[in-house]
Coordinates of C-alpha atoms in Angstrom, one line a residue:
M1 CA 120.4 110.5 118.8
G2 CA 117.9 108.2 120.4
F3 CA 115.0 110.2 119.1
F4 CA 115.4 108.9 115.5
K5 CA 114.0 105.4 114.9
A6 CA 113.7 103.2 111.8
Y7 CA 110.3 104.5 110.8
D8 CA 109.7 107.8 112.7
M9 CA 111.0 109.9 115.5
R10 CA 109.8 109.1 119.0
G11 CA 111.0 109.3 122.5
T12 CA 110.6 110.8 126.0
Y13 CA 110.1 114.5 126.0
G14 CA 112.8 116.4 127.8
A15 CA 115.1 113.3 127.8
D16 CA 115.4 112.0 124.2
F17 CA 114.5 115.3 122.6
D18 CA 113.5 118.9 123.2
L19 CA 111.9 121.8 121.3
A20 CA 115.1 122.9 119.9
T21 CA 115.5 119.4 118.4
V22 CA 112.1 119.7 116.8
Y23 CA 112.7 123.1 115.4
E24 CA 115.9 121.9 113.7
V25 CA 114.1 118.8 112.5
G26 CA 111.5 121.1 110.8
K27 CA 114.1 123.0 108.9
A28 CA 116.0 119.9 108.0
L29 CA 113.0 118.1 106.7
V30 CA 112.4 120.8 104.0
E31 CA 116.0 120.4 102.9
V32 CA 116.1 116.7 102.8
V33 CA 112.6 115.7 101.7
G34 CA 112.1 118.8 99.6
G35 CA 108.9 120.5 98.4
K36 CA 107.2 123.7 99.4
R37 CA 103.7 122.6 100.5
W38 CA 103.7 120.8 103.8
L39 CA 100.8 119.5 106.0
V40 CA 100.9 119.3 109.8
G41 CA 98.6 117.8 112.4
R42 CA 98.8 116.7 116.0
D43 CA 97.4 114.5 118.7
C44 CA 96.2 115.5 122.2
R45 CA 99.3 114.7 124.2
V46 CA 100.2 117.3 126.9
T47 CA 103.4 118.3 124.9
S48 CA 101.9 118.1 121.4
A49 CA 100.9 121.8 121.1
D50 CA 104.5 122.9 122.0
V51 CA 106.1 120.3 119.7
H52 CA 103.8 121.3 116.9
D53 CA 104.7 125.0 117.3
A54 CA 108.4 124.3 117.2
L55 CA 108.0 122.1 114.2
T56 CA 105.9 124.5 112.1
E57 CA 108.4 127.4 113.1
G58 CA 111.2 125.3 111.6
L59 CA 109.3 124.3 108.5
R60 CA 108.4 127.9 107.8
E61 CA 112.0 129.1 108.6
A62 CA 113.1 126.7 105.8
G63 CA 110.7 128.3 103.3
A64 CA 107.8 125.8 103.5
E65 CA 104.1 126.8 103.2
V66 CA 102.5 125.0 106.1
T67 CA 98.8 124.0 106.2
D68 CA 97.8 123.1 109.8
I69 CA 94.8 120.8 110.4
G70 CA 95.2 120.8 114.2
L71 CA 94.0 118.0 116.3
C72 CA 93.5 114.9 114.1
T73 CA 94.2 111.2 113.7
T74 CA 97.5 110.0 112.1
P75 CA 95.5 108.5 109.1
M76 CA 93.9 111.9 108.5
V77 CA 97.3 113.4 107.8
Y78 CA 98.1 110.5 105.5
F79 CA 94.8 110.9 103.7
F80 CA 95.1 114.6 103.1
T81 CA 98.7 114.4 102.2
A82 CA 97.8 112.3 99.2
E83 CA 94.3 113.6 98.5
D84 CA 95.4 117.3 98.5
G85 CA 98.8 116.8 96.8
F86 CA 101.0 118.0 99.6
D87 CA 104.8 117.6 99.1
G88 CA 105.3 116.4 102.7
S89 CA 103.6 116.1 106.0
V90 CA 104.3 115.6 109.7
M91 CA 102.0 114.1 112.4
V92 CA 103.0 115.1 115.9
T93 CA 102.3 112.0 117.9
A94 CA 103.9 109.2 119.8
S95 CA 101.1 106.9 118.8
H96 CA 100.6 104.2 121.6
N97 CA 103.6 105.2 123.7
P98 CA 103.3 106.4 127.4
P99 CA 102.0 109.9 128.1
T100 CA 105.6 111.2 128.8
D101 CA 106.6 110.5 125.1
N102 CA 106.0 112.3 121.9
G103 CA 107.3 112.2 118.4
L104 CA 106.9 112.9 114.6
K105 CA 105.7 110.7 111.7
V106 CA 106.9 112.0 108.4
S107 CA 105.5 111.3 104.9
K108 CA 106.4 112.6 101.5
K109 CA 104.4 113.3 98.4
G110 CA 101.7 110.7 98.0
A111 CA 101.8 109.8 101.7
L112 CA 104.8 107.5 101.3
P113 CA 106.6 107.1 104.6
V114 CA 110.0 108.7 105.3
G115 CA 112.1 106.4 107.4
Y116 CA 115.7 106.3 108.6
A117 CA 116.8 104.5 105.5
D118 CA 115.4 107.0 103.1
G119 CA 115.9 110.5 104.7
L120 CA 115.7 110.5 108.4
D121 CA 119.3 109.5 108.7
K122 CA 120.2 112.8 106.8
V123 CA 117.8 114.7 108.9
E124 CA 119.5 113.4 112.1
A125 CA 123.0 114.4 110.8
L126 CA 121.9 117.9 110.0
V127 CA 120.1 118.3 113.4
A128 CA 123.1 117.0 115.3
E129 CA 125.4 119.4 113.5
R130 CA 123.3 122.5 114.2
L131 CA 122.3 122.1 117.8
S132 CA 124.3 123.7 120.5
G133 CA 123.8 123.5 124.2
A134 CA 123.2 127.2 124.7
D135 CA 120.7 127.5 121.9
R136 CA 118.8 124.5 123.1
K137 CA 118.1 125.9 126.5
A138 CA 117.2 129.4 125.1
Y139 CA 114.8 128.2 122.4
K140 CA 111.1 128.6 122.8
P141 CA 108.7 128.6 119.8
S142 CA 106.2 131.3 119.2
P143 CA 102.7 130.0 120.1
A144 CA 100.6 129.3 117.0
D145 CA 97.0 130.2 116.6
P146 CA 94.7 127.2 117.1
A147 CA 93.8 125.5 113.7
D148 CA 90.3 125.1 112.6
N149 CA 90.0 121.5 111.6
S150 CA 86.2 121.5 111.0
Q151 CA 86.3 121.4 107.2
Y152 CA 88.9 118.6 107.2
L153 CA 86.9 116.6 109.7
K154 CA 83.7 117.0 107.7
R155 CA 85.5 115.9 104.5
Y156 CA 87.1 112.9 106.2
V157 CA 83.9 111.7 107.9
E158 CA 82.0 111.9 104.5
W159 CA 84.7 109.9 102.8
M160 CA 84.7 107.3 105.5
R161 CA 81.0 107.0 105.4
S162 CA 81.1 106.5 101.6
R163 CA 83.8 103.8 101.8
G164 CA 83.1 102.1 105.1
G165 CA 79.6 101.0 104.4
D166 CA 76.5 101.2 106.5
I167 CA 76.6 99.7 110.0
P168 CA 73.8 97.1 110.4
S169 CA 71.5 97.9 113.2
S170 CA 71.6 94.2 114.3
L171 CA 75.0 94.7 115.9
K172 CA 75.4 95.4 119.6
Y173 CA 79.0 96.6 120.3
A174 CA 81.2 99.0 122.2
V175 CA 84.0 101.3 121.1
D176 CA 86.9 102.4 123.3
C177 CA 88.7 105.4 122.1
S178 CA 91.5 105.2 124.7
N179 CA 91.1 109.1 125.3
G180 CA 92.9 109.4 122.0
M181 CA 92.3 110.8 118.6
S182 CA 89.5 108.4 117.4
S183 CA 87.3 110.4 119.8
L184 CA 87.0 113.0 117.0
L185 CA 85.3 110.5 114.7
V186 CA 83.6 107.7 116.6
K187 CA 80.2 109.2 117.3
D188 CA 79.7 110.2 113.7
L189 CA 81.0 107.0 112.2
F190 CA 79.7 104.3 114.7
P191 CA 76.1 105.3 115.6
G192 CA 74.5 103.0 118.2
A193 CA 77.8 102.0 119.7
V194 CA 78.4 102.1 123.5
V195 CA 81.4 104.6 123.5
I196 CA 83.9 104.9 126.3
N197 CA 86.9 107.1 127.0
D198 CA 86.0 109.5 124.2
V199 CA 87.2 112.7 125.9
L200 CA 90.6 113.8 124.5
D201 CA 93.1 113.5 127.2
G202 CA 96.8 113.1 126.5
R203 CA 97.5 111.9 129.9
F204 CA 95.5 108.7 129.0
P205 CA 94.0 108.4 132.5
N206 CA 91.9 105.3 132.1
H207 CA 94.4 102.9 130.5
S208 CA 97.4 102.7 128.2
P209 CA 96.9 103.9 124.6
N210 CA 98.4 100.6 123.5
P211 CA 95.7 98.0 122.9
L212 CA 98.3 95.2 122.6
K213 CA 98.6 95.4 126.3
A214 CA 96.1 93.2 128.1
E215 CA 95.4 95.8 130.8
A216 CA 94.4 98.3 128.2
R217 CA 91.6 96.0 127.0
E218 CA 90.3 95.1 130.4
Q219 CA 87.7 97.9 130.7
L220 CA 86.3 97.1 127.2
A221 CA 86.2 93.4 127.8
D222 CA 84.3 93.9 131.1
L223 CA 81.8 96.2 129.4
V224 CA 81.2 93.7 126.6
R225 CA 80.6 90.9 129.1
E226 CA 78.4 93.1 131.4
K227 CA 76.1 94.3 128.6
S228 CA 76.1 91.0 126.6
L229 CA 77.4 92.8 123.5
D230 CA 78.5 91.1 120.3
F231 CA 82.1 92.5 120.4
G232 CA 84.2 95.5 121.3
I233 CA 86.5 97.7 119.3
I234 CA 89.6 99.6 120.8
F235 CA 91.7 102.2 119.0
D236 CA 95.2 103.2 120.0
G237 CA 96.3 106.8 120.8
D238 CA 96.5 108.1 117.2
A239 CA 93.8 105.8 115.7
D240 CA 96.0 104.2 113.0
R241 CA 95.3 100.8 114.6
C242 CA 92.2 99.0 115.8
M243 CA 91.8 95.8 117.7
F244 CA 88.8 93.7 118.8
V245 CA 87.5 91.7 121.7
D246 CA 84.8 89.1 121.0
E247 CA 81.5 88.5 122.8
T248 CA 83.4 86.8 125.7
G249 CA 85.8 89.7 126.1
G250 CA 88.6 87.6 124.6
F251 CA 91.2 89.3 122.5
V252 CA 91.1 88.7 118.8
Q253 CA 94.6 88.5 117.5
P254 CA 94.9 91.2 114.8
D255 CA 96.4 89.1 112.0
Y256 CA 93.5 86.7 112.3
L257 CA 91.3 89.6 110.9
I258 CA 93.4 90.2 107.8
P259 CA 91.3 87.9 105.6
V260 CA 88.1 89.5 107.2
V261 CA 89.4 93.0 106.3
A262 CA 90.0 91.8 102.8
R263 CA 86.5 90.5 102.4
G264 CA 85.2 93.8 103.5
C265 CA 87.2 95.5 100.7
G266 CA 85.3 93.6 97.9
A267 CA 86.1 90.7 95.7
V268 CA 89.3 88.9 97.0
K269 CA 89.7 86.4 94.2
G270 CA 92.7 87.0 92.1
R271 CA 94.0 89.9 94.3
K272 CA 97.2 90.1 96.3
I273 CA 96.7 90.6 100.1
I274 CA 99.8 92.0 102.0
H275 CA 100.7 90.4 105.4
D276 CA 103.8 90.7 107.5
V277 CA 106.3 88.0 108.4
R278 CA 104.6 87.3 111.8
T279 CA 101.2 86.5 110.3
S280 CA 99.8 83.1 111.4
R281 CA 99.5 80.2 108.9
G282 CA 95.7 80.1 109.5
A283 CA 95.3 83.7 108.3
I284 CA 97.4 83.0 105.2
E285 CA 95.4 80.0 104.4
A286 CA 92.1 81.8 104.8
I287 CA 93.3 84.3 102.2
R288 CA 94.1 81.4 99.8
E289 CA 90.7 79.8 100.5
D290 CA 89.1 83.1 99.4
G291 CA 91.0 83.0 96.2
G292 CA 93.4 85.7 97.2
E293 CA 97.2 85.7 96.9
P294 CA 99.1 86.2 100.1
L295 CA 102.2 88.5 99.8
M296 CA 104.6 88.6 102.7
V297 CA 106.5 91.8 103.6
P298 CA 108.8 92.8 106.4
V299 CA 107.2 94.4 109.5
G300 CA 106.5 98.1 109.4
H301 CA 104.6 100.7 107.3
A302 CA 107.9 101.7 105.5
F303 CA 107.7 98.2 103.8
A304 CA 103.9 97.6 103.6
K305 CA 102.9 100.9 101.9
P306 CA 105.3 100.8 99.0
A307 CA 104.7 97.0 98.6
L308 CA 100.9 97.6 98.4
R309 CA 101.4 100.2 95.7
E310 CA 104.0 98.3 93.7
S311 CA 102.1 94.9 93.8
G312 CA 98.6 96.4 93.1
A313 CA 97.4 94.6 96.2
L314 CA 93.8 95.0 97.5
C315 CA 94.8 95.6 101.1
G316 CA 97.0 94.2 103.9
G317 CA 97.5 93.9 107.5
E318 CA 100.0 93.3 110.3
L319 CA 100.1 91.4 113.7
A320 CA 100.3 94.8 115.4
G321 CA 96.8 95.9 114.2
H322 CA 97.7 98.0 111.3
Y323 CA 95.5 97.5 108.2
Y324 CA 96.3 99.0 104.8
F325 CA 94.0 99.8 101.9
S326 CA 94.6 100.5 98.2
D327 CA 91.6 102.9 98.1
F328 CA 93.0 104.8 101.1
H329 CA 96.2 105.8 99.1
S330 CA 97.8 102.5 100.3
C331 CA 97.9 103.8 103.9
D332 CA 96.7 102.4 107.2
S333 CA 93.6 103.4 109.1
G334 CA 92.1 101.9 112.2
V335 CA 88.8 103.4 111.6
L336 CA 88.3 102.2 108.0
A337 CA 89.4 98.8 109.1
A338 CA 86.8 98.6 111.9
L339 CA 84.0 99.9 109.6
R340 CA 84.8 97.1 107.0
I341 CA 85.1 94.4 109.7
L342 CA 81.7 95.3 111.1
G343 CA 80.0 94.4 107.9
Q344 CA 81.6 90.9 108.0
I345 CA 80.7 90.4 111.7
A346 CA 77.1 91.3 110.9
A347 CA 76.9 88.8 108.0
A348 CA 78.3 86.1 110.3
K349 CA 75.8 87.0 113.0
A350 CA 72.9 86.8 110.5
A351 CA 74.1 83.3 109.7
G352 CA 74.1 82.3 113.4
V353 CA 77.8 82.5 113.9
S354 CA 79.3 84.4 116.8
F355 CA 82.6 86.4 116.6
S356 CA 84.4 83.8 118.7
G357 CA 82.8 81.0 116.6

């Protein structure tokens, strides 16, 4: 089944998967991953409400008690999975994929990822065994009542404020939410920023939700140049990644910021810093110059998260714009990364150094 990937489930709705698939996935997850208490959240894609309803129906059919936090970022699901001791969780999202796609990101207890090598292969086998053509066409989930996510948002914003640090008023910058899930948080966490594309819209009408695509960054780059800002931040569709443009509108390669993220996490000396196999030599040497110990891992959160825990690393990052934090349950968060990078940019500005410099 093309829906099942190495680290998650993702594909074109109606072609790679349907609601009957998702319902059976929900049932199979409880059998394979185990546990009774499950957490579910979703992004704003046009199909996410229906996918969410099919998923929760399957989870409950298999005997799970489901807590629904509704519209949220993917890192919010990771955070509350670990923070509140859930046995498993699923985020309904296709992250940075086109609007026609959707998917599921699964975690087990402690917010450790569930990938194809450690469970999704068994889920796929069960789903394939149970699906029939007739049942697939007939299945429609019962609509779920909208979840009230206000208390979860409040807790999450308070935690981010306490760990992200104060944003210096000296900074002039813009934030592009890509019409995705960071829109829920940006105005509370980035006061004073020029904010664009902060209306939730799963059609992503202004640009692709993938900041690695140059066209997705053009609007932000133009704004930074037009208003003579210090830099710009752009989040992907589910806000697990962040990327930057400098004061010229130029793209800042995400792996270059791994040592900057590490400095924003505290004392680097003597601490391991995770990086993936694609990380530039310059970033690795910068970690060493700060007294850190670079630790290379394969690409993907299924490798980075366990490695961070097992090694006792301070934090880590990838070329794709994921940044992982030991104090965030060893998970990735685009928002937390941005907050910690801002402090380092402000220090450089105070010393007369521009972002591009």
